[in-house]
Each structure stands twice: as C-alpha cells, then as structure tokens.
C-alpha cells in the first residue's frame, strides 16, 4: 500500500464527517447507468418500428415493453448472485464488472439489426450488472452516522435524475442522425445502416469514463477486504499527488493533526458498522472484529438465513411492487407520447384512444425536464420531508398517492390542445416527486432493518432481484394490457391496472414499521458467532411509527 493511500486510510479511520469524497466517486460511477438505461426510451418505439416486424401500433407497444423488460429480467436472475459475491470478494470488483457489462450491452444494442439481437443485447447488460443492490450496500457501509442517512441516501437518486436528464437528452437528440442532421451524416454511412448506434456509442464512452474513475478512486468498503492492496487506488493517489502535491500534503497533515490527542482505542470510522463511536480498547478479545478466516461459510449462511426478518421481507416485497408500477409507468408514458392522435369521439368515462403523436426530440426534452424536476425533489424536498416526519411516514405519504396518479394520466389525451403541456408537466411533477421520496425512504428502512452489515450485500441483492423481477414483468405485462386496451378502444386500461398494483403496495405499507440500527463493532463481530442470537434486543431497537406524524 502506498504512503498516500495508507495516509488517506488513516485519516478516514478517525473521521466521522460526512464521506463526501467516496460518495462523489460512487456518484460518478452511478451516473453512467441511468444515462445508458434512459437513453433508449425516447426512440425505442421508433426503433422497433424500424425493424419492420409489424405495422400494428399495438404490437409495437408490446415489443417495446419486451425490450425494456429484457434488461430487468436478466438482472433479476443474477441479482442475488452478485450480492452474495460482493459479500465474498468485495464491493468494488462487482461494481466495475457491472459497468463493463453496461458498456458492452450498449454497443451491442446500437448495432442491433433486428428485435432478437436487441433483446439479447439488453439481457446481456442485465446479466452482467448487479450494481443496484451493491451500490445500496456500499452507501450503507460508507455512511454510518444516522444523521447523515437522509442526505446520503438522496445522493444516488439525485444522480439517477441527473443521468436520466443526460440519457434522455442524448437518446432523443442523437437518434437517427442521418435524418435529423443530414448535413453531418450521409446516406449509406454506418449511422444510416444503424440509425440508433450513435447515442449508444456516446453512452458507452460515458460508461468507460465511469470505470476509469472507479478503478482509480473508488475505495473498497467491505470490512474483510477494505485493507487489501489496491493498485488502482495507488495509481489514483499517485495522479493526485502529481497534479496537486502541495495541497494534498498540507490538507493531510492538517487533518492528521486534529487527531493527535484522540484517546487510545477510540474509533468512529466512516466505513465502520457502528452508528455511534465505541471504545475498541475496552473490548474483550473475542469481541474484536472477525477476520475472514474466522467468519466461516456455515456461520455466514446461518446469519443470512436469520437476516430475513418480517420487516426485511416487507421492505423487499414493497420494493418490488414499487419497482413494478414505476417502471411500467416509465415505459407507458413515452409510448403514450408516441401514439398517433385519435379522431374518433370518446365514449366516456372509459372508452377512448389516441396519444400525443410527439416526435423523438420533444419526447427527449420532456423526459429531460422530468429529470430536472426529480433532481430538485431529491436534493431539497426529500431531505426536508424525511427529517420532519421520518422515512416510514414519507414513504406512506407518497405511496398512497400513486393509485390516484395512474387513474388520472390517460385522461390527459382528452384535454384541449392548449392545455396539454401544462397538464403533462403537472403530472410529471407529481410522478417524479413521488419517486424521489419513495425509493430513498425504502432504502433507508431496509438498511436499518438489517440485523448486521455483513449481510447487507445479500439483503440488497435480494431486494434488487425483487425489483428487477418486477421491472422485467412490469413493462411486458403493461405492454400486453396496453395492446388489449388499444384493440378495444380503452387507452387507460394499462394505467388503471397499474393503479391497482400501486394500491396493493399502499396497503402493504400500513404493515411496515420504522427501525433504527443500534449495533456496535463488538456486537457486529459477534453476530457471526453461533453462540449469540442473530438479532438481539440490545443490537436492534425497533421503533414503531404506525401513524403519520405531523
């Protein structure tokens, strides 16, 4: 380990400040995926149409849902595997592998000449990507001060919003460049043969940048692997020393000087599992953090099986339901924007059809605007609301609004043309604010419900798999229901079905309680022992919050 790297670890070991540097690096790695994922939404309907499988707009909607689902279904099939693997080999290698899989998938998707290749390319990206659960685990391990949780857990959704803005903008702007920018791209060129290659190449370049940042600056957070030699970090530290040698030496010296008078044995690390500092020197030998050799596979398996408490299971199921109806809405909305307008008179309240007939550029702009709104809600609204009423009350507040939202959306096609865009943006504000508040609230509740941080990777992997399974079936089932609805002239059928699913999630939230972590390093180490109960009353304090607080 290089002196610079070791020095940074020493600073981090004694710091209980907000872990800005590592969260910033995580954010740079994280932003690559929403850019890649969201870039296809503005043009996926037109891409399927260009394959000339069918001229039936109902079938195109179904195939678009299948393309969206392929990634999520494949991600579900390997999500638990990547989570368990991250518990064994560390978080960083799995995160980098996920980025590599995303980059390969995007390039293959851009070169897809038919629907089969497009489906395989999307599935490949899902198979090689387990980053959703592993990222949640990494954030939980980096942020151990409870007062920092709301702020920290709002960063990744904020980054997703930023990435969705960039991704939607890239997809809408760069798709079919020969037709949209004839002065720069010629007929008969590579981009004429593959009209949706350009946005995928640009997104792949962004992913490569994220991989480089991760290799050079992302630190391992797993307790058993964070002290091993990392040549990527050594190179990154050397680059920092080369470009800013004086600033780094001075800042490191000043920071280390702050801890010269720290009492022996006192430790409160950003990457430790404890939410409160403890006196390590006073711990008995058997209470010291367990080494990888002591944490046997049989004990770890027993710990994992005991980790699935009632509240953990409720959170995982709730995560899946939330993922189902939100990803279904993400897929249904661009299709609604793309569908041609109907000239038939509606037969209210249920029988009407037709969309907005918007071009890809306008759809990309709307989706980018959606990202800006969600950024604001994530950065400012969520931390404020979460501090005021807590994670559970925040989650319930927004989850109860989803069924109403999905009931309203289809009727936007019936409003006068002059009022359509204001109504669209009103619904977008509603939708993205609900997303900005629901996902981080649920992530905090799951992290706090975990009996031990040593199984966080597995729990988040299962949660990610639950979400991926629902994201896989969501767009496909919604596409089927949409095809059925369009065939009988009921445009709102998939939206109202989505409303019913959201209602189930709202009812489920009434059974959840809010828990707070209260385990120390000594207790954390002992959680691997077969002699202690896995979940102890002194380790985890359950605080019920049955009613919404004002």
Coordinates of C-alpha atoms in Angstrom, one line a residue:
X1 CA 0.0 0.0 0.0
X2 CA 1.4 3.4 -1.0
X3 CA 2.1 6.0 1.7
X4 CA -0.5 8.3 0.1
X5 CA -3.1 5.5 0.2
X6 CA -2.2 4.5 3.7
X7 CA -2.3 8.1 4.9
X8 CA -5.8 8.6 3.4
X9 CA -7.0 5.4 5.2
X10 CA -5.6 6.7 8.5
X11 CA -7.5 10.0 8.0
X12 CA -10.7 8.1 7.1
X13 CA -10.3 5.7 10.0
X14 CA -10.7 8.5 12.6
X15 CA -13.2 10.6 10.8
X16 CA -16.9 10.8 11.5
X17 CA -17.5 13.6 9.0
X18 CA -19.8 13.2 6.0
X19 CA -18.0 11.0 3.5
X20 CA -18.1 13.5 0.6
X21 CA -15.2 12.1 -1.4
X22 CA -16.3 8.5 -1.6
X23 CA -19.9 9.4 -2.2
X24 CA -18.8 11.7 -5.0
X25 CA -16.8 8.8 -6.6
X26 CA -19.8 6.5 -6.2
X27 CA -21.9 9.1 -7.8
X28 CA -19.6 9.3 -10.9
X29 CA -19.8 5.5 -11.2
X30 CA -23.6 5.5 -10.7
X31 CA -24.4 8.2 -13.2
X32 CA -23.3 6.1 -16.1
X33 CA -26.1 3.6 -15.7
X34 CA -29.1 5.9 -15.8
X35 CA -27.5 7.6 -18.8
X36 CA -27.3 4.3 -20.6
X37 CA -30.7 3.0 -19.3
X38 CA -32.8 6.1 -20.0
X39 CA -31.3 6.9 -23.4
X40 CA -33.4 4.3 -25.2
X41 CA -36.8 5.5 -24.0
X42 CA -37.2 8.4 -26.5
X43 CA -36.6 6.2 -29.5
X44 CA -37.4 2.6 -28.5
X45 CA -40.9 2.8 -30.2
X46 CA -39.4 4.1 -33.4
X47 CA -36.5 1.6 -33.2
X48 CA -38.9 -1.3 -33.0
X49 CA -40.9 0.2 -35.9
X50 CA -37.7 0.3 -38.0
X51 CA -37.3 -3.5 -37.6
X52 CA -40.4 -3.9 -39.8
X53 CA -41.8 -6.7 -37.6
X54 CA -45.3 -5.3 -37.8
X55 CA -47.2 -2.2 -38.7
X56 CA -49.6 -2.7 -35.9
X57 CA -49.0 0.0 -33.3
X58 CA -50.5 -2.2 -30.6
X59 CA -47.8 -4.9 -31.3
X60 CA -45.1 -2.2 -31.4
X61 CA -46.0 -1.2 -27.9
X62 CA -45.8 -4.8 -26.8
X63 CA -42.3 -5.3 -28.3
X64 CA -41.1 -2.0 -26.8
X65 CA -42.1 -3.4 -23.4
X66 CA -40.2 -6.6 -24.1
X67 CA -37.0 -4.7 -24.9
X68 CA -37.4 -2.7 -21.7
X69 CA -38.0 -5.8 -19.7
X70 CA -35.2 -7.9 -21.1
X71 CA -32.6 -6.0 -19.0
X72 CA -34.5 -6.2 -15.8
X73 CA -35.4 -9.9 -16.1
X74 CA -31.8 -10.8 -16.7
X75 CA -30.7 -8.6 -13.8
X76 CA -33.2 -10.4 -11.6
X77 CA -31.7 -13.8 -12.5
X78 CA -28.2 -12.7 -11.3
X79 CA -29.0 -10.0 -8.7
X80 CA -28.7 -12.3 -5.7
X81 CA -25.6 -13.9 -7.1
X82 CA -23.8 -10.5 -7.4
X83 CA -25.0 -9.5 -3.9
X84 CA -23.6 -12.7 -2.4
X85 CA -20.4 -12.4 -4.5
X86 CA -19.9 -8.9 -3.2
X87 CA -20.1 -10.2 0.4
X88 CA -17.3 -12.6 -0.5
X89 CA -14.9 -10.6 -2.8
X90 CA -15.8 -7.0 -2.0
X91 CA -18.0 -4.3 -3.5
X92 CA -15.5 -2.6 -5.9
X93 CA -14.9 -5.6 -8.3
X94 CA -18.6 -6.2 -8.6
X95 CA -19.4 -2.5 -9.3
X96 CA -16.7 -2.4 -12.0
X97 CA -18.0 -5.6 -13.6
X98 CA -21.5 -4.1 -13.7
X99 CA -20.2 -1.0 -15.5
X100 CA -18.3 -3.2 -18.0
X101 CA -21.5 -5.2 -18.7
X102 CA -23.4 -2.0 -19.3
X103 CA -20.9 -0.7 -21.8
X104 CA -20.8 -3.9 -23.8
X105 CA -24.6 -4.1 -23.8
X106 CA -25.0 -0.5 -25.1
X107 CA -22.6 -1.1 -28.0
X108 CA -24.3 -4.4 -28.9
X109 CA -27.8 -2.7 -28.7
X110 CA -26.7 0.1 -31.0
X111 CA -25.6 -2.5 -33.7
X112 CA -28.8 -4.5 -33.4
X113 CA -30.3 -5.2 -36.8
X114 CA -33.4 -6.9 -35.5
X115 CA -35.5 -7.4 -32.4
X116 CA -33.8 -10.7 -31.4
X117 CA -30.4 -9.1 -31.3
X118 CA -31.8 -6.1 -29.4
X119 CA -33.3 -8.4 -26.8
X120 CA -30.1 -10.3 -26.4
X121 CA -28.1 -7.1 -26.0
X122 CA -30.3 -5.8 -23.3
X123 CA -30.4 -9.1 -21.5
X124 CA -26.6 -9.3 -21.6
X125 CA -26.4 -5.9 -19.8
X126 CA -28.7 -7.2 -17.1
X127 CA -26.8 -10.5 -16.6
X128 CA -23.5 -8.7 -16.0
X129 CA -25.0 -5.9 -13.9
X130 CA -25.7 -6.3 -10.1
X131 CA -24.9 -2.7 -9.2
X132 CA -28.3 -1.6 -7.8
X133 CA -28.0 -3.8 -4.7
X134 CA -24.3 -3.4 -4.4
X135 CA -24.4 0.4 -4.6
X136 CA -27.0 0.5 -1.8
X137 CA -24.8 -1.7 0.3
X138 CA -21.8 0.5 -0.4
X139 CA -23.6 3.6 0.6
X140 CA -24.8 1.9 3.8
X141 CA -21.2 0.9 4.7
X142 CA -19.8 4.3 3.9
X143 CA -22.4 6.3 5.8
X144 CA -22.7 5.2 9.4
X145 CA -23.8 8.3 11.2
X146 CA -27.6 8.2 11.4
X147 CA -28.0 12.0 11.0
X148 CA -26.2 11.6 7.6
X149 CA -28.6 9.0 6.2
X150 CA -31.3 11.1 4.6
X151 CA -28.7 13.3 2.9
X152 CA -26.6 10.4 1.8
X153 CA -29.4 8.3 0.5
X154 CA -30.8 11.2 -1.5
X155 CA -27.5 11.5 -3.5
X156 CA -27.9 8.3 -5.6
X157 CA -31.5 9.1 -6.6
X158 CA -30.3 12.6 -7.4
X159 CA -27.5 11.2 -9.6
X160 CA -30.1 8.9 -11.2
X161 CA -32.2 12.0 -12.0
X162 CA -29.1 13.8 -13.5
X163 CA -28.3 10.7 -15.5
X164 CA -31.8 10.4 -16.8
X165 CA -31.7 14.0 -18.0
X166 CA -28.4 13.4 -19.9
X167 CA -29.5 10.0 -21.1
X168 CA -32.9 11.1 -22.3
X169 CA -31.4 14.1 -24.0
X170 CA -28.7 12.0 -25.7
X171 CA -31.2 9.4 -26.9
X172 CA -33.7 12.0 -28.2
X173 CA -31.0 14.2 -29.8
X174 CA -28.7 11.6 -31.3
X175 CA -31.1 9.0 -32.5
X176 CA -31.4 8.6 -36.3
X177 CA -28.7 11.3 -37.1
X178 CA -28.9 10.8 -40.8
X179 CA -32.4 12.1 -40.9
X180 CA -32.1 14.6 -38.2
X181 CA -28.7 16.0 -39.1
X182 CA -28.3 15.4 -42.9
X183 CA -25.5 18.0 -43.1
X184 CA -23.2 15.9 -40.9
X185 CA -24.2 12.3 -41.6
X186 CA -24.5 10.9 -45.1
X187 CA -26.9 8.4 -46.5
X188 CA -25.3 5.0 -46.9
X189 CA -23.0 5.5 -43.9
X190 CA -22.7 3.3 -40.8
X191 CA -25.2 5.5 -39.0
X192 CA -27.7 5.2 -41.8
X193 CA -27.5 1.4 -41.5
X194 CA -27.7 1.5 -37.7
X195 CA -29.7 4.7 -37.0
X196 CA -29.7 4.2 -33.3
X197 CA -26.0 3.4 -32.9
X198 CA -24.7 7.0 -32.2
X199 CA -26.5 7.5 -28.8
X200 CA -25.3 4.1 -27.7
X201 CA -21.7 4.8 -28.6
X202 CA -21.8 8.0 -26.7
X203 CA -23.3 6.3 -23.7
X204 CA -20.7 3.6 -23.9
X205 CA -18.0 6.3 -23.8
X206 CA -19.6 7.7 -20.6
X207 CA -19.5 4.2 -19.0
X208 CA -15.8 3.8 -19.8
X209 CA -15.2 7.1 -18.1
X210 CA -17.1 5.8 -15.0
X211 CA -15.0 2.6 -15.0
X212 CA -11.8 4.6 -15.1
X213 CA -12.9 6.8 -12.2
X214 CA -14.0 3.7 -10.2
X215 CA -10.7 1.9 -10.8
X216 CA -8.6 4.9 -9.7
X217 CA -10.6 6.4 -6.9
X218 CA -13.3 4.1 -5.5
X219 CA -12.3 2.5 -2.2
X220 CA -13.4 -0.9 -1.0
X221 CA -15.9 -0.7 1.8
X222 CA -16.3 -4.4 2.8
X223 CA -15.0 -4.9 6.3
X224 CA -12.9 -8.0 5.3
X225 CA -11.4 -6.6 2.1
X226 CA -11.0 -2.8 2.6
X227 CA -7.4 -3.1 3.8
X228 CA -6.1 -5.1 0.9
X229 CA -3.7 -3.6 -1.6
X230 CA -5.5 -1.9 -4.5
X231 CA -3.2 -0.9 -7.4
X232 CA -5.9 1.1 -9.0
X233 CA -6.1 3.3 -5.9
X234 CA -2.3 3.5 -5.7
X235 CA -2.3 4.9 -9.3
X236 CA -5.1 7.3 -8.5
X237 CA -3.3 8.6 -5.4
X238 CA -0.1 9.0 -7.5
X239 CA -2.0 11.0 -10.0
X240 CA -3.5 13.2 -7.3
X241 CA -0.1 13.7 -5.7
X242 CA 1.4 14.6 -9.2
X243 CA -1.2 17.2 -10.0
X244 CA -1.8 18.6 -6.5
X245 CA 1.1 17.5 -4.3
X246 CA 1.3 20.6 -2.0
X247 CA -2.4 20.8 -1.4
X248 CA -2.7 17.1 -0.6
X249 CA 0.3 17.0 1.8
X250 CA -0.9 20.2 3.6
X251 CA -4.5 19.0 3.9
X252 CA -3.5 15.5 5.1
X253 CA -1.1 16.9 7.6
X254 CA -3.7 19.3 9.0
X255 CA -6.3 16.6 9.2
X256 CA -4.0 14.1 10.9
X257 CA -3.0 16.8 13.4
X258 CA -6.6 17.1 14.6
X259 CA -6.5 13.5 15.9
X260 CA -3.1 13.6 17.7
X261 CA -4.9 14.0 21.0
X262 CA -7.6 11.3 20.4
X263 CA -7.7 8.9 23.3
X264 CA -6.2 5.5 22.6
X265 CA -8.6 2.9 21.2
X266 CA -11.3 5.4 20.2
X267 CA -12.6 4.7 16.7
X268 CA -15.5 6.1 14.7
X269 CA -14.9 5.3 11.1
X270 CA -16.9 6.3 8.1
X271 CA -16.7 2.7 7.0
X272 CA -17.4 1.1 10.3
X273 CA -20.7 -0.5 11.0
X274 CA -21.4 1.5 14.2
X275 CA -23.7 4.5 14.2
X276 CA -22.1 5.6 17.4
X277 CA -18.4 5.6 18.4
X278 CA -17.1 2.9 20.7
X279 CA -14.0 2.2 22.8
X280 CA -12.3 -0.6 21.0
X281 CA -9.6 -0.9 23.6
X282 CA -12.1 -2.0 26.2
X283 CA -13.5 -4.9 24.1
X284 CA -12.6 -8.4 25.1
X285 CA -10.5 -10.4 22.6
X286 CA -13.5 -12.4 21.4
X287 CA -15.4 -9.2 20.6
X288 CA -12.8 -7.8 18.2
X289 CA -13.9 -7.7 14.5
X290 CA -13.8 -11.1 13.0
X291 CA -11.2 -11.9 10.4
X292 CA -12.2 -13.5 7.1
X293 CA -10.8 -16.8 8.3
X294 CA -13.0 -16.8 11.5
X295 CA -16.1 -15.9 9.5
X296 CA -16.8 -19.4 8.1
X297 CA -19.2 -20.1 5.3
X298 CA -21.5 -22.1 7.5
X299 CA -21.8 -19.3 10.0
X300 CA -22.3 -16.8 7.3
X301 CA -25.1 -18.9 5.7
X302 CA -26.8 -19.2 9.1
X303 CA -26.5 -15.4 9.6
X304 CA -28.0 -14.8 6.1
X305 CA -30.9 -17.1 6.7
X306 CA -31.7 -15.3 10.0
X307 CA -31.4 -11.9 8.4
X308 CA -34.8 -12.1 6.7
X309 CA -36.9 -10.8 9.4
X310 CA -40.6 -9.9 8.9
X311 CA -39.8 -6.2 8.4
X312 CA -36.9 -7.0 6.0
X313 CA -39.3 -9.2 3.9
X314 CA -41.9 -6.5 3.9
X315 CA -39.4 -3.9 2.7
X316 CA -38.2 -6.3 -0.1
X317 CA -41.7 -7.0 -1.3
X318 CA -42.6 -3.3 -1.1
X319 CA -39.5 -2.5 -3.1
X320 CA -40.6 -5.0 -5.8
X321 CA -44.2 -3.6 -6.0
X322 CA -42.8 0.0 -6.2
X323 CA -40.4 -1.1 -9.0
X324 CA -43.2 -2.8 -10.9
X325 CA -45.6 0.1 -11.2
X326 CA -42.9 2.9 -11.6
X327 CA -41.0 1.1 -14.4
X328 CA -44.4 0.3 -16.1
X329 CA -45.2 4.0 -16.0
X330 CA -41.8 4.9 -17.4
X331 CA -42.5 2.6 -20.3
X332 CA -46.1 3.5 -20.9
X333 CA -45.5 7.3 -20.8
X334 CA -43.2 7.5 -23.9
X335 CA -45.5 5.2 -25.8
X336 CA -48.4 7.4 -24.9
X337 CA -46.4 10.4 -26.2
X338 CA -45.6 8.5 -29.4
X339 CA -49.0 7.1 -30.3
X340 CA -50.9 8.9 -33.1
X341 CA -53.8 11.1 -32.2
X342 CA -57.3 9.6 -32.5
X343 CA -60.0 11.3 -34.5
X344 CA -62.8 9.2 -33.0
X345 CA -65.2 10.6 -30.5
X346 CA -64.6 9.3 -27.0
X347 CA -67.2 7.3 -25.2
X348 CA -66.6 8.4 -21.6
X349 CA -65.8 7.5 -18.9
X350 CA -63.6 4.6 -20.1
X351 CA -63.7 4.1 -23.9
X352 CA -61.3 6.5 -25.7
X353 CA -58.0 6.1 -27.5
X354 CA -55.2 8.0 -29.2
X355 CA -51.9 9.6 -28.0
X356 CA -50.0 12.8 -28.4
X357 CA -48.0 12.0 -31.7
X358 CA -44.9 13.7 -30.4
X359 CA -41.5 13.4 -32.2
X360 CA -38.4 11.9 -30.5
X361 CA -36.8 15.3 -29.9
X362 CA -39.9 16.5 -28.0
X363 CA -40.1 13.3 -26.0
X364 CA -36.5 13.5 -25.1
X365 CA -37.0 17.1 -23.9
X366 CA -39.9 16.1 -21.8
X367 CA -38.1 13.2 -20.2
X368 CA -35.1 15.5 -19.6
X369 CA -37.4 18.1 -17.9
X370 CA -38.7 15.2 -15.8
X371 CA -35.1 14.6 -14.7
X372 CA -34.6 18.2 -13.6
X373 CA -37.8 18.1 -11.6
X374 CA -36.7 14.9 -9.9
X375 CA -33.3 16.4 -9.1
X376 CA -34.9 19.2 -7.3
X377 CA -37.2 16.9 -5.4
X378 CA -34.4 14.6 -4.5
X379 CA -31.9 17.3 -3.4
X380 CA -34.3 19.5 -1.5
X381 CA -37.7 18.0 -0.9
X382 CA -36.7 14.5 0.3
X383 CA -34.2 15.5 3.0
X384 CA -36.5 18.2 4.4
X385 CA -39.6 15.9 4.5
X386 CA -37.6 12.9 5.8
X387 CA -36.2 15.0 8.7
X388 CA -39.6 16.3 9.6
X389 CA -41.7 13.0 9.5
X390 CA -39.2 10.1 9.1
X391 CA -38.7 7.5 6.4
X392 CA -41.8 5.4 7.0
X393 CA -44.2 8.4 7.1
X394 CA -42.5 9.8 4.0
X395 CA -42.9 6.5 2.2
X396 CA -46.6 6.2 3.1
X397 CA -47.3 9.7 2.2
X398 CA -46.3 9.3 -1.5
X399 CA -47.2 5.6 -1.9
X400 CA -50.8 6.4 -1.2
X401 CA -50.8 9.0 -4.0
X402 CA -49.7 6.6 -6.8
X403 CA -53.1 4.9 -7.4
X404 CA -54.7 8.3 -8.0
X405 CA -51.9 9.4 -10.3
X406 CA -52.2 6.4 -12.6
X407 CA -56.0 6.9 -12.7
X408 CA -55.6 10.4 -14.0
X409 CA -52.8 10.1 -16.7
X410 CA -54.9 8.6 -19.6
X411 CA -57.4 11.5 -19.4
X412 CA -54.6 13.9 -20.4
X413 CA -55.3 13.0 -24.0
X414 CA -58.8 14.4 -23.7
X415 CA -57.9 17.9 -22.6
X416 CA -57.8 20.8 -25.1
X417 CA -54.5 21.0 -27.1
X418 CA -53.6 24.3 -25.5
X419 CA -53.7 22.8 -22.0
X420 CA -52.0 19.5 -22.8
X421 CA -48.4 20.5 -22.0
X422 CA -49.2 22.2 -18.7
X423 CA -51.2 19.1 -17.6
X424 CA -48.3 16.9 -18.7
X425 CA -45.8 18.8 -16.6
X426 CA -48.2 18.8 -13.6
X427 CA -48.4 15.0 -13.8
X428 CA -44.6 14.8 -14.3
X429 CA -44.0 16.9 -11.1
X430 CA -46.4 14.6 -9.2
X431 CA -44.8 11.4 -10.5
X432 CA -41.1 12.3 -10.1
X433 CA -41.6 13.8 -6.7
X434 CA -43.3 10.6 -5.5
X435 CA -40.3 8.6 -6.9
X436 CA -37.8 11.0 -5.3
X437 CA -39.3 10.4 -1.9
X438 CA -40.3 6.7 -2.1
X439 CA -37.1 5.0 -3.2
X440 CA -34.6 6.5 -0.8
X441 CA -37.1 6.2 2.1
X442 CA -37.4 2.5 1.4
X443 CA -33.7 2.1 1.0
X444 CA -33.1 3.6 4.5
X445 CA -35.7 1.4 6.1
X446 CA -34.2 -1.7 4.6
X447 CA -30.7 -0.7 5.7
X448 CA -31.9 0.0 9.2
X449 CA -33.9 -3.2 9.4
X450 CA -30.8 -5.3 8.5
X451 CA -29.5 -7.1 11.7
X452 CA -25.9 -6.9 10.5
X453 CA -24.0 -5.0 7.9
X454 CA -22.2 -8.2 7.0
X455 CA -25.4 -9.4 5.2
X456 CA -26.3 -6.1 3.7
X457 CA -24.9 -7.1 0.4
X458 CA -27.1 -10.2 0.3
X459 CA -30.2 -8.3 1.5
X460 CA -29.7 -5.5 -1.0
X461 CA -29.0 -8.2 -3.7
X462 CA -32.3 -9.9 -2.9
X463 CA -34.1 -6.5 -2.9
X464 CA -32.5 -5.6 -6.2
X465 CA -33.5 -9.0 -7.6
X466 CA -37.1 -8.5 -6.4
X467 CA -37.1 -5.1 -8.1
X468 CA -35.5 -6.5 -11.2
X469 CA -38.1 -9.3 -11.5
X470 CA -40.9 -6.8 -11.2
X471 CA -39.2 -4.5 -13.6
X472 CA -38.9 -7.4 -16.0
X473 CA -42.6 -8.3 -15.9
X474 CA -43.9 -4.8 -15.5
X475 CA -43.3 -3.4 -19.0
X476 CA -44.1 -6.7 -20.7
X477 CA -47.4 -7.2 -18.8
X478 CA -48.2 -3.5 -19.2
X479 CA -47.5 -3.8 -22.9
X480 CA -49.8 -6.8 -23.2
X481 CA -52.6 -4.9 -21.3
X482 CA -51.9 -1.8 -23.5
X483 CA -52.3 -3.9 -26.7
X484 CA -55.5 -5.3 -25.3
X485 CA -56.8 -1.8 -24.3
X486 CA -56.0 -0.3 -27.7
X487 CA -57.7 -3.2 -29.5
X488 CA -60.9 -2.5 -27.7
X489 CA -60.5 1.3 -27.6
X490 CA -59.7 1.6 -23.9
X491 CA -56.5 3.6 -23.8
X492 CA -56.4 3.8 -20.0
X493 CA -56.6 0.1 -19.3
X494 CA -52.8 -0.4 -18.6
X495 CA -52.7 2.7 -16.4
X496 CA -55.7 1.6 -14.4
X497 CA -54.2 -1.9 -14.0
X498 CA -51.0 -0.1 -12.8
X499 CA -53.2 1.8 -10.3
X500 CA -54.4 -1.5 -8.8
X501 CA -50.9 -2.7 -8.3
X502 CA -49.9 0.6 -6.6
X503 CA -52.9 0.2 -4.3
X504 CA -51.6 -3.2 -3.1
X505 CA -48.2 -1.5 -2.3
X506 CA -50.0 1.2 -0.4
X507 CA -51.9 -1.3 1.7
X508 CA -48.7 -3.2 2.4
X509 CA -47.0 0.0 3.7
X510 CA -49.5 0.1 6.5
X511 CA -47.9 -3.1 7.9
X512 CA -44.4 -1.6 7.9
X513 CA -42.6 -0.2 11.0
X514 CA -39.6 2.1 11.2
X515 CA -36.5 0.6 12.8
X516 CA -33.2 2.2 13.9
X517 CA -29.8 0.4 13.9
X518 CA -28.1 0.3 17.3
X519 CA -25.2 -2.2 17.0
X520 CA -21.6 -1.6 17.9
X521 CA -18.5 -3.1 16.3
X522 CA -18.2 -5.7 19.1
X523 CA -21.8 -6.8 18.6
X524 CA -21.3 -6.8 14.8
X525 CA -18.4 -9.2 15.2
X526 CA -20.3 -11.4 17.5
X527 CA -23.2 -11.6 15.0
X528 CA -21.1 -14.1 13.2
X529 CA -20.9 -16.4 16.3
X530 CA -23.3 -19.3 16.7
X531 CA -23.3 -18.7 20.5
X532 CA -25.3 -15.5 20.2
X533 CA -28.8 -14.8 18.9
X534 CA -28.5 -13.2 15.5
X535 CA -31.0 -10.5 16.4
X536 CA -30.6 -9.1 19.9
X537 CA -32.7 -6.6 21.6
X538 CA -29.6 -4.6 22.6
X539 CA -28.4 -4.6 19.0
X540 CA -31.5 -3.5 17.1
X541 CA -34.1 -1.2 18.6
X542 CA -37.4 -1.3 16.8
X543 CA -39.3 2.0 16.9
X544 CA -42.9 1.6 15.6
X545 CA -44.3 4.5 13.7
X546 CA -47.8 3.4 13.0
X547 CA -49.3 6.8 12.3
X548 CA -48.2 9.6 10.0
X549 CA -46.6 12.3 12.1
X550 CA -47.2 16.0 11.5

